[in-house]
Short mmCIF file of C-alpha atoms in Angstrom, two decimals:
data_model
loop_
_atom_site.label_atom_id
_atom_site.label_comp_id
_atom_site.label_asym_id
_atom_site.label_seq_id
_atom_site.Cartn_x
_atom_site.Cartn_y
_atom_site.Cartn_z
CA MET A 179 180.14 53.24 76.07
CA HIS A 180 181.51 56.76 75.59
CA HIS A 181 179.57 58.14 78.53
CA VAL A 182 181.13 55.46 80.70
CA LEU A 183 184.61 56.54 79.63
CA TYR A 184 183.73 60.19 80.41
CA GLY A 185 182.76 59.14 83.91
CA LEU A 186 185.87 57.02 84.29
CA ALA A 187 188.02 59.94 83.21
CA ALA A 188 186.67 61.96 86.11
CA ASN A 189 186.95 59.23 88.69
CA VAL A 190 189.29 60.46 91.48
CA ALA A 191 190.16 56.87 92.38
CA LEU A 192 191.38 55.94 88.92
CA PRO A 193 194.87 54.48 89.45
CA PRO A 194 197.72 56.29 87.63
CA GLU A 195 198.44 53.33 85.36
CA LEU A 196 194.80 53.30 84.24
CA VAL A 197 194.94 57.09 83.63
CA ASP A 198 197.81 56.30 81.28
CA ARG A 199 195.75 53.69 79.50
CA LEU A 200 192.75 55.92 79.20
CA ILE A 201 194.90 58.73 77.76
CA ALA A 202 196.02 56.32 75.09
CA VAL A 203 192.48 55.64 73.86
CA ALA A 204 190.71 58.92 74.70
CA ASP A 205 188.48 60.65 72.21
CA ALA A 206 188.15 64.43 72.26
CA ALA A 207 185.41 64.55 74.90
CA THR A 208 187.19 62.10 77.20
CA ALA A 209 190.44 63.96 76.75
CA GLY A 210 188.74 67.17 77.83
CA VAL A 211 187.61 65.46 81.03
CA LEU A 212 191.07 64.00 81.63
CA ALA A 213 192.60 67.46 81.25
CA GLY A 214 190.56 68.62 84.23
CA ARG A 215 191.94 65.97 86.65
CA ASP A 216 193.78 67.34 89.68
CA ASP A 217 196.27 64.44 89.83
CA LEU A 218 197.73 64.55 86.30
CA THR A 219 201.51 64.46 86.16
CA HIS A 220 203.54 66.57 83.79
CA GLU A 221 204.33 63.44 81.73
CA GLN A 222 200.63 62.56 81.50
CA ALA A 223 199.81 66.09 80.40
CA VAL A 224 202.36 65.92 77.60
CA ALA A 225 200.96 62.54 76.53
CA LEU A 226 197.42 63.97 76.56
CA VAL A 227 198.38 66.82 74.27
CA ALA A 228 199.96 64.32 71.92
CA ARG A 229 196.64 62.39 71.92
CA ASP A 230 194.47 65.48 71.60
CA PRO A 231 196.14 68.84 70.79
CA ASP A 232 192.98 70.72 71.78
CA THR A 233 193.75 70.04 75.47
CA ALA A 234 196.95 72.06 75.37
CA GLN A 235 195.38 75.37 76.40
CA GLN A 236 193.48 73.82 79.34
CA LEU A 237 196.55 72.03 80.56
CA ALA A 238 198.69 75.17 80.17
CA HIS A 239 196.15 77.12 82.21
CA ALA A 240 196.37 74.46 84.91
CA GLY A 241 200.15 74.86 85.05
CA LEU A 242 200.81 71.34 83.83
CA LEU A 243 202.82 72.40 80.73
CA THR A 244 205.96 74.48 80.47
CA ALA A 245 207.34 76.62 77.70
CA ALA A 246 209.55 73.66 76.66
CA ASP A 247 206.40 71.65 75.93
CA ILE A 248 204.80 74.18 73.62
CA ASP A 249 205.41 75.14 69.98
CA PRO A 250 203.59 78.44 69.44
CA ALA A 251 203.19 77.67 65.78
CA THR A 252 201.15 74.53 66.45
CA HIS A 253 199.63 75.41 69.83
CA PRO A 254 199.08 79.17 69.74
CA ASP A 255 196.27 79.02 72.36
CA ALA A 256 198.53 77.29 74.87
CA ALA A 257 201.37 79.65 74.10
CA LEU A 258 199.12 82.62 74.72
CA THR A 259 197.91 81.09 78.00
CA LEU A 260 201.52 80.70 79.17
CA LEU A 261 202.40 84.24 78.04
CA ASP A 262 199.49 85.59 80.09
CA ARG A 263 200.72 83.65 83.10
CA ARG A 264 204.20 85.10 82.46
CA ALA A 265 205.45 81.54 82.04
CA GLY A 266 206.05 81.62 78.26
CA ASP A 267 208.95 82.65 76.08
CA PRO A 268 208.83 86.44 75.38
CA GLU A 269 209.93 85.71 71.83
CA TRP A 270 206.57 83.98 71.31
CA ALA A 271 204.87 87.43 71.55
CA ARG A 272 206.99 88.73 68.71
CA LEU A 273 205.94 85.73 66.62
CA LEU A 274 202.25 85.86 67.54
CA VAL A 275 201.90 89.56 66.97
CA ARG A 276 202.17 88.76 63.26
CA ASP A 277 199.73 85.81 63.41
CA PRO A 278 197.29 86.02 60.53
CA LEU A 279 194.36 85.06 62.78
CA VAL A 280 192.81 88.14 64.35
CA GLN A 281 191.58 86.18 67.37
CA ASN A 282 195.09 85.18 68.25
CA ARG A 283 196.29 88.78 68.03
CA GLN A 284 193.36 89.82 70.17
CA SER A 285 194.29 87.21 72.82
CA LEU A 286 197.89 88.38 72.70
CA ALA A 287 196.72 92.00 73.31
CA ALA A 288 195.08 90.79 76.53
CA CYS A 289 198.30 89.23 77.90
CA ALA A 290 200.16 90.78 80.80
CA GLY A 291 203.73 91.93 80.68
CA LEU A 292 204.17 92.21 76.90
CA PRO A 293 207.44 93.67 75.63
CA PRO A 294 207.08 97.39 74.63
CA ASP A 295 207.78 96.72 70.97
CA VAL A 296 205.00 94.17 70.86
CA MET A 297 202.55 96.62 72.43
CA GLU A 298 203.56 99.20 69.85
CA THR A 299 202.84 96.78 67.05
CA LEU A 300 199.47 95.80 68.58
CA ALA A 301 198.53 99.51 68.95
CA ALA A 302 199.05 99.94 65.22
CA ASP A 303 197.26 96.67 64.22
CA PRO A 304 195.21 97.02 61.03
CA ASP A 305 192.23 95.33 62.74
CA ILE A 306 190.59 97.71 65.24
CA ARG A 307 189.41 94.80 67.36
CA VAL A 308 193.03 94.07 68.29
CA VAL A 309 193.71 97.67 69.20
CA ALA A 310 190.47 97.80 71.29
CA GLU A 311 191.53 94.65 73.18
CA LEU A 312 194.89 96.19 73.98
CA ALA A 313 193.21 99.33 75.18
CA PHE A 314 191.07 97.32 77.64
CA TRP A 315 194.13 95.72 79.34
CA THR A 316 197.04 98.06 78.83
CA THR A 317 199.11 100.20 81.19
CA PRO A 318 198.14 103.72 82.35
CA ASP A 319 200.52 105.52 80.00
CA ARG A 320 199.43 103.59 76.92
CA ALA A 321 195.74 103.87 77.94
CA ALA A 322 196.17 107.62 78.06
CA ALA A 323 197.58 107.62 74.51
CA LEU A 324 194.88 105.29 73.17
CA ALA A 325 192.13 107.51 74.64
CA ARG A 326 192.93 109.88 71.83
CA HIS A 327 192.72 107.22 69.16
CA PRO A 328 190.65 108.29 66.14
CA HIS A 329 188.45 105.19 66.37
CA ALA A 330 185.64 105.38 68.93
CA GLU A 331 185.72 101.65 69.64
CA VAL A 332 189.23 101.96 71.05
CA ARG A 333 188.12 104.81 73.31
CA ARG A 334 185.25 102.66 74.62
CA SER A 335 187.77 100.02 75.64
CA VAL A 336 189.90 102.55 77.44
CA ALA A 337 186.90 103.70 79.36
CA ALA A 338 186.53 100.17 80.78
CA ASN A 339 190.23 99.90 81.73
CA GLU A 340 190.61 100.31 85.50
CA ALA A 341 194.28 101.17 85.04
CA ALA A 342 193.48 104.24 82.91
CA PRO A 343 194.35 107.51 84.64
CA PRO A 344 191.31 109.16 86.35
CA GLY A 345 191.70 112.34 84.30
CA VAL A 346 191.58 110.30 81.05
CA LEU A 347 188.44 108.50 82.23
CA ALA A 348 186.76 111.81 83.06
CA ALA A 349 187.59 113.13 79.61
CA LEU A 350 186.16 110.04 77.98
CA LEU A 351 182.98 110.42 80.01
CA THR A 352 182.43 114.09 79.22
CA GLY A 353 184.25 114.40 75.92
CA GLU A 354 186.11 117.48 77.13
CA GLY A 355 189.73 117.81 76.12
CA LEU A 356 189.75 115.06 73.50
CA PRO A 357 189.68 115.45 69.71
CA PRO A 358 186.49 114.04 68.11
CA ALA A 359 186.65 110.38 67.10
CA ARG A 360 186.63 109.92 63.30
CA TRP A 361 185.27 106.38 62.99
CA CYS A 362 183.20 103.77 64.80
CA LEU A 363 182.23 100.18 63.93
CA VAL A 364 178.96 101.37 62.48
CA CYS A 365 180.32 103.94 60.00
CA ASP A 366 183.17 101.53 59.18
CA ARG A 367 180.57 99.27 57.58
CA GLU A 368 177.51 101.36 56.69
CA ASP A 369 176.66 104.59 54.94
CA THR A 370 175.50 107.09 57.55
CA PRO A 371 173.10 107.99 58.95
CA PHE A 372 172.39 104.33 59.94
CA VAL A 373 170.46 102.60 62.73
CA HIS A 374 170.74 98.88 63.05
CA PRO A 375 167.20 97.42 63.28
CA ARG A 376 166.13 96.29 66.78
CA GLU A 377 163.44 93.86 65.71
CA ARG A 378 164.88 92.44 62.52
CA PRO A 379 168.71 92.01 62.91
CA ARG A 380 170.45 91.08 59.68
CA PRO A 381 172.05 87.65 59.65
CA ASP A 382 175.11 88.88 57.83
CA CYS A 383 175.88 91.65 60.31
CA ASP A 384 177.51 91.48 63.77
CA LEU A 385 176.46 94.96 64.81
CA LEU A 386 174.18 94.94 67.85
CA PRO A 387 170.49 95.89 67.57
CA GLY A 388 170.07 99.63 67.91
CA GLU A 389 173.67 100.58 67.20
CA SER A 390 173.71 103.79 65.24
CA CYS A 391 175.87 106.49 63.68
CA ASP A 392 174.93 109.78 62.09
CA GLY A 393 178.52 111.02 61.97
CA SER A 394 178.70 111.51 65.72
CA HIS A 395 179.19 107.78 66.50
CA ALA A 396 176.23 108.05 68.88
CA SER A 397 175.89 104.49 70.11
CA THR A 398 179.60 103.99 70.61
CA VAL A 399 179.88 107.30 72.53
CA HIS A 400 176.97 106.17 74.69
CA GLY A 401 178.73 102.86 75.32
CA THR A 402 181.93 104.71 76.21
CA ARG A 403 180.01 106.65 78.85
CA GLN A 404 178.50 103.45 80.20
CA GLN A 405 181.92 101.90 80.58
CA ALA A 406 183.32 104.97 82.29
CA LEU A 407 180.43 105.19 84.72
CA ARG A 408 180.95 101.52 85.63
CA ASN A 409 184.70 102.02 86.02
CA PRO A 410 185.57 102.54 89.71
CA ALA A 411 188.64 104.55 88.71
CA THR A 412 186.49 107.30 87.10
CA PRO A 413 186.54 110.23 89.53
CA THR A 414 183.37 111.10 91.39
CA HIS A 415 183.30 114.73 90.23
CA ALA A 416 183.01 113.54 86.66
CA VAL A 417 180.05 111.21 87.15
CA VAL A 418 177.69 113.30 89.30
CA GLY A 419 176.38 115.31 86.36
CA PHE A 420 174.73 112.25 84.90
CA ALA A 421 172.08 111.99 87.58
CA ASP A 422 169.72 113.91 85.31
CA HIS A 423 170.91 112.51 81.94
CA PRO A 424 168.08 111.54 79.56
CA SER A 425 169.56 108.04 79.13
CA THR A 426 168.07 105.60 81.62
CA LEU A 427 170.96 103.24 81.06
CA LEU A 428 173.49 105.87 82.11
CA ARG A 429 171.52 106.80 85.26
CA TRP A 430 171.26 103.07 85.99
CA ASP A 431 175.03 102.66 85.85
CA LEU A 432 175.48 105.73 87.96
CA ALA A 433 173.10 104.43 90.64
CA ALA A 434 175.36 101.40 91.32
CA ARG A 435 178.49 103.40 92.01
CA PRO A 436 179.78 103.13 95.60
CA ASP A 437 181.01 106.74 95.70
CA LEU A 438 177.70 108.61 95.24
CA PRO A 439 177.41 111.85 97.15
CA PRO A 440 174.17 112.14 99.25
CA GLU A 441 172.64 114.79 97.03
CA VAL A 442 173.10 112.64 93.95
CA SER A 443 171.65 109.60 95.69
CA ALA A 444 168.60 111.68 96.71
CA ARG A 445 168.01 112.72 93.07
CA LEU A 446 168.30 109.16 91.88
CA ALA A 447 165.85 107.97 94.58
CA ALA A 448 163.19 109.97 92.80
CA ASP A 449 164.15 108.67 89.33
CA PRO A 450 161.19 107.78 87.17
CA SER A 451 162.86 104.43 86.24
CA PRO A 452 162.30 101.56 88.73
CA ARG A 453 165.53 99.97 87.40
CA VAL A 454 167.52 102.99 88.49
CA ARG A 455 165.88 103.13 91.89
CA ALA A 456 166.38 99.39 92.41
CA ASP A 457 170.11 99.57 91.81
CA LEU A 458 170.35 102.58 94.08
CA ALA A 459 168.39 100.72 96.80
CA GLU A 460 170.98 97.99 96.98
CA ASN A 461 173.92 100.42 96.92
CA PRO A 462 175.84 100.47 100.26
CA ALA A 463 176.61 104.18 99.62
CA ILE A 464 173.09 105.30 100.59
CA GLY A 465 172.41 105.99 104.26
CA ALA A 466 169.65 105.05 106.64
CA THR A 467 167.68 108.26 106.04
CA LEU A 468 167.34 107.62 102.32
CA ILE A 469 166.68 103.91 102.89
CA ARG A 470 163.74 104.78 105.16
CA ALA A 471 162.45 107.23 102.58
CA MET A 472 162.58 104.57 99.81
CA ALA A 473 160.99 101.77 101.93
CA ASP A 474 157.51 102.65 100.69
CA ASP A 475 158.48 102.64 97.02
CA PRO A 476 155.70 101.00 94.99
CA ASP A 477 158.08 98.93 92.98
CA HIS A 478 158.85 95.42 94.30
CA ASP A 479 162.41 95.35 92.95
CA VAL A 480 163.22 98.58 94.72
CA ARG A 481 162.02 97.21 98.03
CA ARG A 482 163.90 93.96 97.49
CA GLY A 483 167.09 95.97 96.71
CA LEU A 484 166.67 97.76 100.04
CA ALA A 485 166.36 94.44 101.82
CA ARG A 486 169.71 93.37 100.36
CA ASN A 487 171.36 96.61 101.37
CA PRO A 488 173.95 95.87 104.13
CA HIS A 489 173.04 99.11 105.92
CA VAL A 490 169.26 98.75 105.98
CA PRO A 491 167.98 99.33 109.56
CA LEU A 492 166.54 96.17 111.06
CA ASP A 493 163.19 97.77 111.72
CA VAL A 494 162.93 98.77 108.07
CA LEU A 495 163.95 95.25 107.01
CA ALA A 496 161.32 93.79 109.27
CA ARG A 497 158.69 96.00 107.56
CA LEU A 498 160.00 95.02 104.12
CA ALA A 499 159.80 91.32 105.00
CA GLY A 500 156.03 91.61 105.17
CA THR A 501 155.56 93.28 101.79
CA THR A 502 158.37 91.96 99.59
CA ARG A 503 159.40 88.58 98.19
CA ILE A 504 162.97 88.62 99.42
CA GLY A 505 163.99 85.05 98.70
CA SER A 506 165.79 82.51 100.80
CA ALA A 507 169.37 83.84 100.74
CA LEU A 508 170.92 85.12 103.95
CA LEU A 509 170.69 88.94 103.84
CA PRO A 510 173.86 90.95 104.65
CA ARG A 511 172.16 92.91 107.39
CA VAL A 512 170.82 89.76 109.06
CA ALA A 513 174.29 88.19 108.84
CA ALA A 514 175.75 91.26 110.60
CA ALA A 515 173.09 91.46 113.33
CA THR A 516 174.42 91.77 116.88
CA PRO A 517 173.62 89.15 119.52
CA HIS A 518 171.05 91.53 121.05
CA GLU A 519 169.42 92.03 117.62
CA VAL A 520 169.32 88.28 117.06
CA GLU A 521 167.45 87.79 120.33
CA GLU A 522 164.94 90.53 119.39
CA TRP A 523 164.30 89.00 115.97
CA ALA A 524 163.92 85.52 117.44
CA ARG A 525 161.08 86.91 119.59
CA SER A 526 159.39 88.77 116.75
CA ALA A 527 155.67 88.10 116.24
CA ASP A 528 156.18 88.20 112.48
CA PRO A 529 157.07 84.76 110.97
CA GLU A 530 158.66 86.48 107.96
CA VAL A 531 161.19 88.10 110.33
CA ARG A 532 161.91 84.83 112.10
CA THR A 533 162.33 83.15 108.71
CA LEU A 534 164.99 85.64 107.65
CA LEU A 535 166.84 85.14 110.93
CA ALA A 536 166.66 81.39 110.59
CA GLN A 537 168.87 81.59 107.47
CA ARG A 538 171.85 82.19 109.71
CA ARG A 539 173.98 79.13 110.41
CA ASP A 540 175.68 80.45 113.54
CA LEU A 541 172.73 80.95 115.84
CA PRO A 542 173.08 80.28 119.55
CA ALA A 543 171.79 76.81 120.43
CA GLU A 544 168.81 78.00 122.37
CA ILE A 545 167.61 80.32 119.53
CA ARG A 546 168.25 77.63 116.94
CA ASP A 547 166.27 75.11 118.86
CA ALA A 548 163.42 77.57 119.53
CA LEU A 549 163.16 78.29 115.79
CA ALA A 550 163.23 74.52 115.07
CA ALA A 551 160.07 74.27 117.23
CA ASP A 552 158.40 77.27 115.54
CA PRO A 553 154.73 76.76 114.59
CA ASP A 554 155.29 78.31 111.16
CA ALA A 555 156.54 75.86 108.51
CA LYS A 556 158.47 78.62 106.66
CA VAL A 557 160.56 79.32 109.74
CA VAL A 558 161.22 75.62 110.32
CA LYS A 559 162.19 75.11 106.70
CA SER A 560 164.61 77.99 106.94
CA VAL A 561 166.34 76.72 110.08
CA ALA A 562 166.29 73.02 109.21
CA PRO A 563 169.76 72.90 107.57
CA HIS A 564 171.35 74.56 110.62
CA PRO A 565 174.16 72.39 112.02
CA GLY A 566 173.78 71.10 115.55
CA LEU A 567 170.15 70.11 115.44
CA SER A 568 169.54 66.76 117.09
CA ASP A 569 168.03 63.75 115.42
CA ALA A 570 164.98 64.09 117.68
CA ARG A 571 164.43 67.72 116.66
CA LEU A 572 164.83 66.98 112.95
CA ARG A 573 162.31 64.14 113.21
CA ALA A 574 159.95 66.36 115.15
CA MET A 575 160.10 68.93 112.31
CA VAL A 576 159.09 66.29 109.80
CA GLY A 577 156.34 65.04 112.10
CA ARG A 578 154.76 68.47 112.45
CA HIS A 579 155.25 69.89 108.91
CA GLY A 580 155.73 66.93 106.60
CA VAL A 581 156.57 67.54 102.96
CA ARG A 582 156.99 71.30 103.52
CA VAL A 583 160.27 70.78 105.37
CA LEU A 584 161.42 67.32 104.17
CA ALA A 585 164.07 68.53 101.69
CA ALA A 586 165.46 71.08 104.12
CA VAL A 587 165.81 68.42 106.84
CA ALA A 588 167.55 66.15 104.35
CA ALA A 589 170.10 68.91 103.69
CA ASN A 590 171.07 69.13 107.37
CA PRO A 591 174.75 68.22 107.69
CA ASP A 592 174.05 66.32 110.98
CA ALA A 593 171.15 64.24 109.66
CA THR A 594 171.80 60.61 110.74
CA PRO A 595 172.02 57.80 108.20
CA ALA A 596 168.81 56.32 109.71
CA LEU A 597 166.89 59.57 109.37
CA LEU A 598 168.08 59.96 105.74
CA ALA A 599 166.85 56.46 104.94
CA ASP A 600 163.50 57.19 106.60
CA LEU A 601 163.12 60.37 104.53
CA THR A 602 163.42 58.38 101.30
CA ARG A 603 160.49 56.20 102.41
CA HIS A 604 158.15 59.12 102.84
CA ARG A 605 154.91 58.83 100.93
CA PRO A 606 154.29 60.69 98.74
CA PRO A 607 157.98 60.88 97.80
CA VAL A 608 159.52 64.38 97.70
CA GLN A 609 161.89 64.58 94.78
CA LYS A 610 163.86 67.52 96.18
CA ALA A 611 164.39 65.56 99.39
CA LEU A 612 165.59 62.53 97.41
CA ARG A 613 168.13 64.72 95.61
CA ALA A 614 169.33 66.12 98.98
CA VAL A 615 169.76 62.61 100.38
CA ALA A 616 171.65 61.44 97.27
CA ARG A 617 174.12 64.28 97.79
CA HIS A 618 174.48 63.86 101.53
CA PRO A 619 177.89 62.63 102.72
CA ARG A 620 176.24 60.66 105.54
CA ALA A 621 173.83 58.75 103.28
CA THR A 622 174.31 54.99 103.41
CA ALA A 623 173.35 52.22 101.04
CA PRO A 624 169.71 51.80 102.03
CA ALA A 625 168.98 55.46 101.43
CA LEU A 626 170.96 55.63 98.22
CA LEU A 627 169.28 52.51 96.79
CA ALA A 628 165.90 54.19 97.35
CA CYS A 629 167.15 57.27 95.47
CA LEU A 630 168.33 55.37 92.40
CA ALA A 631 164.88 54.98 90.95
CA ASP A 632 164.23 58.75 90.86
CA ARG A 633 164.94 60.44 87.55
CA ASP A 634 166.98 63.25 88.98
CA ALA A 635 168.24 61.78 92.28
CA GLY A 636 169.35 58.56 90.60
CA PRO A 637 172.50 59.99 88.88
CA LEU A 638 173.48 61.68 92.15
CA ALA A 639 173.07 58.42 94.07
CA ALA A 640 174.97 56.48 91.38
CA GLY A 641 178.01 58.61 92.00
CA HIS A 642 177.89 58.42 95.82
CA PRO A 643 180.89 56.60 97.31
CA ALA A 644 178.73 54.80 99.90
CA LEU A 645 176.90 52.87 97.23
CA PRO A 646 177.96 49.17 97.40
CA PRO A 647 180.61 48.38 94.76
CA PRO A 648 178.62 45.57 93.13
CA VAL A 649 175.71 48.02 92.61
CA VAL A 650 178.04 50.60 91.19
CA ALA A 651 179.42 48.03 88.73
CA GLU A 652 175.96 46.96 87.65
CA LEU A 653 174.92 50.57 87.06
CA LEU A 654 177.57 50.82 84.28
CA LYS A 655 175.01 48.98 82.11
CA ASP A 656 172.09 51.21 83.10
CA THR A 657 169.87 52.45 80.28
CA ASP A 658 170.05 55.97 81.67
CA PRO A 659 173.47 57.28 80.45
CA ARG A 660 173.58 59.79 83.32
CA ARG A 661 173.44 57.01 85.91
CA ALA A 662 176.03 54.96 83.99
CA GLU A 663 178.37 57.91 83.70
CA ALA A 664 178.02 58.76 87.39
CA ALA A 665 178.69 55.13 88.32
CA ALA A 666 181.88 55.14 86.22
CA ALA A 667 182.97 58.33 88.12
CA ASN A 668 182.19 56.76 91.53
CA PRO A 669 185.35 56.16 93.56
CA ALA A 670 183.72 53.00 94.92
CA LEU A 671 183.98 51.38 91.51
CA PRO A 672 186.41 48.45 91.95
CA PRO A 673 189.78 48.94 90.20
CA ALA A 674 189.37 45.57 88.54
CA VAL A 675 186.17 46.77 86.88
CA MET A 676 187.91 50.00 85.80
CA SER A 677 190.62 47.90 84.18
CA GLU A 678 188.04 45.70 82.42
CA LEU A 679 186.34 48.77 80.97
CA LEU A 680 189.60 49.85 79.42
CA ALA A 681 190.52 46.38 78.24
CA VAL A 682 187.71 46.42 75.65
CA GLN A 683 188.87 49.70 74.09
#
């Protein structure tokens, strides 16, 4: 019965008076679903917190609770959420900064707009995790001060803070101008030199595999450099020297930066690590000349990265299409193709090129229809979900290519109810097509009834509002709890049945 109540709690058609009744009997799981409803009133939110205090944070995040509804002593999570939204009482911060639970002080350190005295207290917290959390979110001035903190973990957090001053980030990256750190999480806990085992992590230790310290806090310093390289506020002049760094991870982070000078990009294009070259290949900072030079890279991931680059020349992309598994997503360069380029690609002799073009959903009608009549099933499958295709063309696709395009045709937004019903009768059945029909807003009862028997399409069909109300009500007793829950969430479920479900609670 519980799964039925979960579904009922999510039903958008549940009348307000039944929402009230469900709140009154909700268990923890049902209360969590109720807290996600878009139509809850403030009064219902307050009642739900009284029923299940664990919903307070979710409801506060949704803006359904005010400071007057929250006691920070009993609902610290909700109080912290309101503080972060700048909707809480500032005095709460002064109370929570002394909370004995470290995780609450950490959450407080991540809040925006804290009073200066609270930030001062957090910066001196005895638990370094709290100070590190503050360093990640804090203001430029305080970030600059915390960059000189004696604990390396705090410096690593500053390196990830996009509000930190560029000069501070450069110093954290290179180490120049800062006093040496005195501690890290490794030497806090272990006698040095120490390396945490990679293959046999100890169950009583939360250090990551490979973390190490020999007095220089090596792994934390490396992590600080990683964060600074990923930080877009770190100045370009500070990062370019890492193109030849012995750490693959640092070169990998560098390769993804959007501000790479051409000479640095050229060095990274010859990097021995395919991971570095692949991230560089996808980087919009590299130009057409380098893209052409990398197009013959022996690594598949590098070539796929080039295909995803928004600046890849179309002729290079056409060549990559024949040698690389690119996937079915619309590529940025194809999406940006000019009308003239679209016409050229539609006439390409290479079906892989036509397949990539067919992923667009804004093609001119004549090109869309020509691709729909393409002799290659991959092209037809790619264009089948394109809006505007007539019923006759969609049926012709199925007639020519059968199961290879069935699911894609079923996903077409203009598929008629009759066509959707016919697709469910295809033999052998195509499960992916059944799932697409069960999701389709134009599906009608005959098609949905055919989908109910399928293991994965059945729960989707059970929640479809076009399913007849008597069928929806009967599905509440289904032996598959997924179908029963979906039926309870179906807005076609009669209100009288909803009321009966609650009457037995």
